[in-house]
Short mmCIF file of C-alpha atoms in Angstrom, two decimals:
data_model
loop_
_atom_site.label_atom_id
_atom_site.label_comp_id
_atom_site.label_asym_id
_atom_site.label_seq_id
_atom_site.Cartn_x
_atom_site.Cartn_y
_atom_site.Cartn_z
CA ARG J 1 117.45 111.47 113.39
CA ILE J 2 116.29 108.10 112.36
CA ALA J 3 113.10 108.17 110.06
CA LEU J 4 112.17 105.84 107.49
CA THR J 5 108.14 107.59 106.23
CA TRP J 6 108.39 111.27 105.81
CA LYS J 7 106.29 113.28 104.77
CA ILE J 8 105.43 117.10 103.14
CA ASP J 9 103.20 119.33 105.96
CA ALA J 10 102.64 122.46 104.06
CA ILE J 11 101.78 123.35 100.70
CA VAL J 12 101.11 127.18 100.78
CA LEU J 13 101.35 130.03 97.99
CA LEU J 14 97.68 128.90 96.42
CA PRO J 15 95.70 132.43 95.66
CA PRO J 16 93.48 133.42 97.95
CA THR J 17 89.86 133.03 97.16
CA THR J 18 86.36 135.71 96.66
CA ARG J 19 83.73 134.58 98.43
CA LYS J 20 80.01 135.93 98.25
CA GLY J 21 78.79 136.07 101.13
CA LEU J 22 75.97 138.29 103.35
CA ASN J 23 77.60 141.59 104.66
CA VAL J 24 77.12 141.01 108.50
CA THR J 25 78.88 142.49 111.23
CA PRO J 26 79.53 139.80 114.43
CA PHE J 27 78.65 140.99 117.61
CA ILE J 28 80.81 140.52 120.80
CA LEU J 29 81.03 142.10 124.26
CA PRO J 30 83.31 145.04 125.45
CA THR J 31 84.95 143.45 127.66
CA LEU J 32 86.30 140.95 124.72
CA LEU J 33 87.93 143.67 122.82
CA PRO J 34 90.79 143.89 125.06
CA ALA J 35 91.50 140.21 124.73
CA LEU J 36 91.67 140.70 121.04
CA ALA J 37 93.82 143.28 120.97
CA GLY J 38 96.50 141.86 123.20
CA LEU J 39 96.84 139.18 121.60
CA GLY J 40 110.09 121.66 105.71
CA PHE J 41 109.71 117.91 105.58
CA SER J 42 108.71 115.97 109.03
CA ALA J 43 109.07 112.79 110.19
CA ILE J 44 105.28 111.03 111.11
CA VAL J 45 105.38 110.70 114.49
CA GLN J 46 105.51 113.05 117.77
CA ALA J 47 107.09 116.02 116.69
CA GLN J 48 106.74 118.45 113.77
CA GLU J 49 109.08 120.43 112.02
CA LEU J 50 107.44 123.65 110.19
CA ARG J 51 109.54 125.49 108.31
CA PRO J 52 108.93 129.01 107.89
CA LEU J 53 106.11 130.38 105.63
CA HIS J 54 106.88 133.25 103.09
CA GLU J 55 105.85 136.76 103.61
CA ALA J 56 103.35 137.08 100.55
CA THR J 57 101.80 133.47 101.69
CA SER J 58 98.12 133.66 102.62
CA GLY J 59 94.95 131.56 101.47
CA LYS J 60 94.42 128.30 101.65
CA ILE J 61 97.51 126.44 103.19
CA GLU J 62 97.48 122.49 103.93
CA PHE J 63 99.16 121.45 107.16
CA THR J 64 99.09 117.69 108.46
CA SER J 65 97.11 117.41 111.82
CA VAL J 66 95.98 114.08 113.64
CA ALA J 67 93.79 111.19 113.14
CA ARG J 68 90.31 111.63 113.86
CA ASP J 69 89.84 109.41 116.05
CA SER J 70 93.03 111.25 118.55
CA SER J 71 92.28 111.47 122.41
CA THR J 72 93.59 113.66 125.20
CA ALA J 73 95.50 110.75 126.12
CA GLN J 74 97.79 110.64 123.40
CA ALA J 75 98.46 114.25 123.98
CA VAL J 76 99.88 113.96 127.46
CA ARG J 77 101.49 110.98 126.58
CA LYS J 78 102.90 112.51 123.90
CA THR J 79 102.14 109.72 121.46
CA LEU J 80 100.19 111.26 118.68
CA LYS J 81 101.40 110.63 115.44
CA PHE J 82 100.58 113.89 112.76
CA THR J 83 98.73 111.84 109.74
CA LYS J 84 95.99 113.96 108.46
CA SER J 85 96.53 116.66 105.90
CA ILE J 86 94.02 118.76 106.85
CA SER J 87 93.83 123.03 106.24
CA GLY J 88 92.95 126.43 106.61
CA ASP J 89 92.44 129.65 105.37
CA LEU J 90 94.53 132.15 105.57
CA GLN J 91 93.44 136.25 105.42
CA PHE J 92 95.28 138.97 106.33
CA PRO J 93 93.56 142.51 106.79
CA ASP J 94 93.82 145.58 104.35
CA LYS J 95 97.08 146.98 106.71
CA PRO J 96 100.81 146.79 106.27
CA GLY J 97 103.29 144.82 108.69
CA THR J 98 103.03 142.50 111.80
CA VAL J 99 99.90 141.86 112.87
CA PRO J 100 98.14 139.50 115.11
CA ALA J 101 96.10 136.60 113.94
CA MET J 102 93.18 134.73 115.64
CA VAL J 103 92.89 130.77 115.06
CA VAL J 104 88.69 130.05 114.21
CA LEU J 105 87.54 127.24 114.84
CA HIS J 106 83.91 126.00 113.07
CA GLY J 107 80.84 124.69 114.52
CA SER J 108 79.26 120.80 114.32
CA GLY J 109 77.83 122.19 110.73
CA GLY J 110 81.18 122.45 109.06
CA PRO J 111 83.40 125.34 107.63
CA ASN J 112 80.50 127.04 105.44
CA GLN J 113 79.41 127.89 108.38
CA THR J 114 78.07 131.56 108.46
CA THR J 115 78.95 131.92 112.10
CA ALA J 116 82.66 131.56 111.71
CA THR J 117 83.11 133.52 108.40
CA GLU J 118 81.16 136.23 109.04
CA TRP J 119 83.10 136.62 112.32
CA SER J 120 86.26 135.98 110.68
CA ARG J 121 85.91 139.36 107.89
CA TRP J 122 84.75 141.32 111.48
CA ILE J 123 87.68 140.26 113.13
CA ARG J 124 90.15 141.44 109.76
CA SER J 125 88.44 144.86 110.52
CA LEU J 126 89.56 145.30 113.59
CA GLY J 127 93.29 144.67 112.07
CA VAL J 128 93.66 141.51 113.28
CA ALA J 129 94.35 138.31 111.07
CA THR J 130 92.55 135.00 110.81
CA PHE J 131 93.71 131.56 109.91
CA THR J 132 89.87 129.45 109.44
CA VAL J 133 90.64 125.50 109.85
CA ASP J 134 88.83 123.14 108.50
CA SER J 135 88.52 119.97 110.39
CA PHE J 136 86.27 118.47 107.75
CA THR J 137 86.63 118.10 104.42
CA SER J 138 90.04 116.55 103.66
CA ARG J 139 88.33 114.24 106.83
CA SER J 140 85.17 113.36 104.61
CA ILE J 141 83.17 114.85 107.21
CA ALA J 142 79.95 117.00 106.07
CA ASN J 143 79.26 117.87 109.31
CA THR J 144 78.47 115.69 112.56
CA VAL J 145 75.53 117.56 113.91
CA GLY J 146 73.95 114.76 114.18
CA ASP J 147 77.05 112.16 115.01
CA GLN J 148 79.65 113.86 116.66
CA SER J 149 81.70 110.76 116.77
CA GLN J 150 83.01 111.22 113.26
CA ILE J 151 85.76 113.30 115.22
CA SER J 152 87.04 113.26 118.97
CA TYR J 153 86.76 116.33 120.63
CA PRO J 154 90.62 116.62 121.48
CA ALA J 155 91.35 116.13 117.51
CA SER J 156 89.42 119.53 116.84
CA ALA J 157 91.53 120.71 119.36
CA LEU J 158 94.67 119.87 118.18
CA ASP J 159 93.53 121.01 115.32
CA ALA J 160 93.65 124.58 116.58
CA LEU J 161 97.08 124.01 118.00
CA VAL J 162 98.97 122.41 114.84
CA ALA J 163 97.72 125.47 113.23
CA LEU J 164 99.13 128.00 115.51
CA LYS J 165 101.94 126.80 115.13
CA VAL J 166 101.71 126.71 111.52
CA ILE J 167 101.10 130.53 111.47
CA ALA J 168 103.64 131.78 113.68
CA LYS J 169 105.93 130.92 111.15
CA HIS J 170 104.72 133.43 109.07
CA PRO J 171 106.92 136.79 108.92
CA ARG J 172 103.77 139.02 109.11
CA ILE J 173 102.36 137.29 112.38
CA ASP J 174 103.44 138.29 115.82
CA ARG J 175 103.92 134.84 117.33
CA ASN J 176 103.19 136.22 120.77
CA ARG J 177 99.51 137.36 119.78
CA ILE J 178 97.66 134.88 118.64
CA GLY J 179 94.37 134.14 119.58
CA VAL J 180 91.66 131.81 118.76
CA ILE J 181 87.26 131.84 118.71
CA GLY J 182 85.84 128.50 118.45
CA PHE J 183 82.34 127.92 118.17
CA SER J 184 79.58 125.29 119.58
CA ARG J 185 82.24 122.44 118.95
CA GLY J 186 84.68 124.64 117.91
CA GLY J 187 84.24 126.61 121.18
CA ALA J 188 85.21 123.11 123.53
CA ALA J 189 88.36 122.83 121.08
CA ALA J 190 89.63 126.48 121.53
CA GLN J 191 88.42 126.05 125.87
CA MET J 192 90.62 122.31 125.03
CA SER J 193 93.72 123.94 123.69
CA ALA J 194 94.42 126.16 126.85
CA VAL J 195 95.35 123.55 129.12
CA ASP J 196 98.68 123.26 129.18
CA ASN J 197 99.65 119.17 129.39
CA PHE J 198 97.60 119.50 125.95
CA ARG J 199 99.57 122.18 124.43
CA LYS J 200 102.73 120.04 125.20
CA GLY J 201 101.56 116.96 123.17
CA VAL J 202 101.96 119.73 119.54
CA MET J 203 104.62 122.23 121.08
CA GLU J 204 108.36 121.70 121.57
CA ASP J 205 108.63 125.04 122.92
CA ASP J 206 106.66 127.46 125.03
CA LEU J 207 104.12 128.55 122.01
CA LYS J 208 100.49 129.46 123.37
CA PHE J 209 97.36 130.83 122.78
CA ALA J 210 97.49 134.60 123.71
CA VAL J 211 93.61 133.91 124.51
CA HIS J 212 90.95 131.62 123.75
CA LEU J 213 87.01 132.81 123.36
CA ALA J 214 84.89 130.27 123.47
CA PHE J 215 81.41 130.59 122.02
CA TYR J 216 78.96 128.13 123.66
CA GLY J 217 80.94 125.47 123.93
CA SER J 218 81.53 122.71 126.24
CA CYS J 219 84.13 123.00 129.64
CA SER J 220 84.50 119.57 131.07
CA ARG J 221 88.07 119.47 131.07
CA VAL J 222 90.59 119.47 134.19
CA GLY J 223 93.31 120.92 134.60
CA GLN J 224 96.99 123.27 135.12
CA THR J 225 96.53 125.71 131.47
CA THR J 226 98.45 128.11 130.19
CA GLY J 227 97.44 131.18 132.31
CA ALA J 228 96.33 132.86 128.65
CA PRO J 229 92.95 134.64 129.39
CA ILE J 230 89.62 131.73 128.25
CA VAL J 231 86.76 134.18 127.75
CA HIS J 232 82.87 131.49 127.83
CA ARG J 233 80.10 133.24 126.38
CA SER J 234 76.68 130.88 126.27
CA GLU J 235 74.29 131.01 122.93
CA GLU J 236 71.80 132.63 124.78
CA HIS J 237 73.78 135.09 125.83
CA THR J 238 75.61 135.86 122.35
CA SER J 239 71.61 135.84 120.50
CA GLU J 240 70.85 138.72 122.93
CA LEU J 241 73.57 141.14 121.50
CA GLN J 242 72.29 141.17 118.12
CA SER J 243 70.75 144.30 118.72
CA HIS J 244 74.25 146.18 119.33
CA SER J 245 77.44 146.93 117.60
CA PHE J 246 81.23 147.93 118.74
#
């Protein structure tokens, strides 16, 4: 391979942080539980080759994803450029050995919104690791509530697919049982990541999400999916679950 520009695509082994917040248990339909249960260096060009992570790696992981204006056409044509460093927070449940995992995608409010953090905490209580992706901070975006054009919807979905590729290299994570869950803007990204020719813009092999859980996100893509289950829930329906816990 001939390459002129190289970039470290992962900085790992940063210590995990302790977050303070409300101990609020999220709510989920019983039908989602089976889906949850089933669950070095690279040139800045189209493909990425990620080094395996160390068994003890957790906390903040920085990795190289796509530009904020990346498009579906670029993904389908495999002309994406991986030039932007973003990060995710990898946390494990309190259990030893290999575990399934969920990539968690925040909404327009940004990575510190309570929805994503509360769900991440609850998912870990099921024995599932979480990798909460921050698509905004390194791109100097506080939130997109008033202006969604600050980052394209495909870029958010591509962040999710690159995140999948990153944690699939972790020795404690079962690469065949990694799902994705997203809320609002993140819900749209979770759904978009199921389109197979879009997925192939990032992946060189058959790696895919085992399940896609999209909460009150748009559903406007047409294309052959990977075949993994896709579950949609509306904002209104989710709010009806607030009197229940499972």
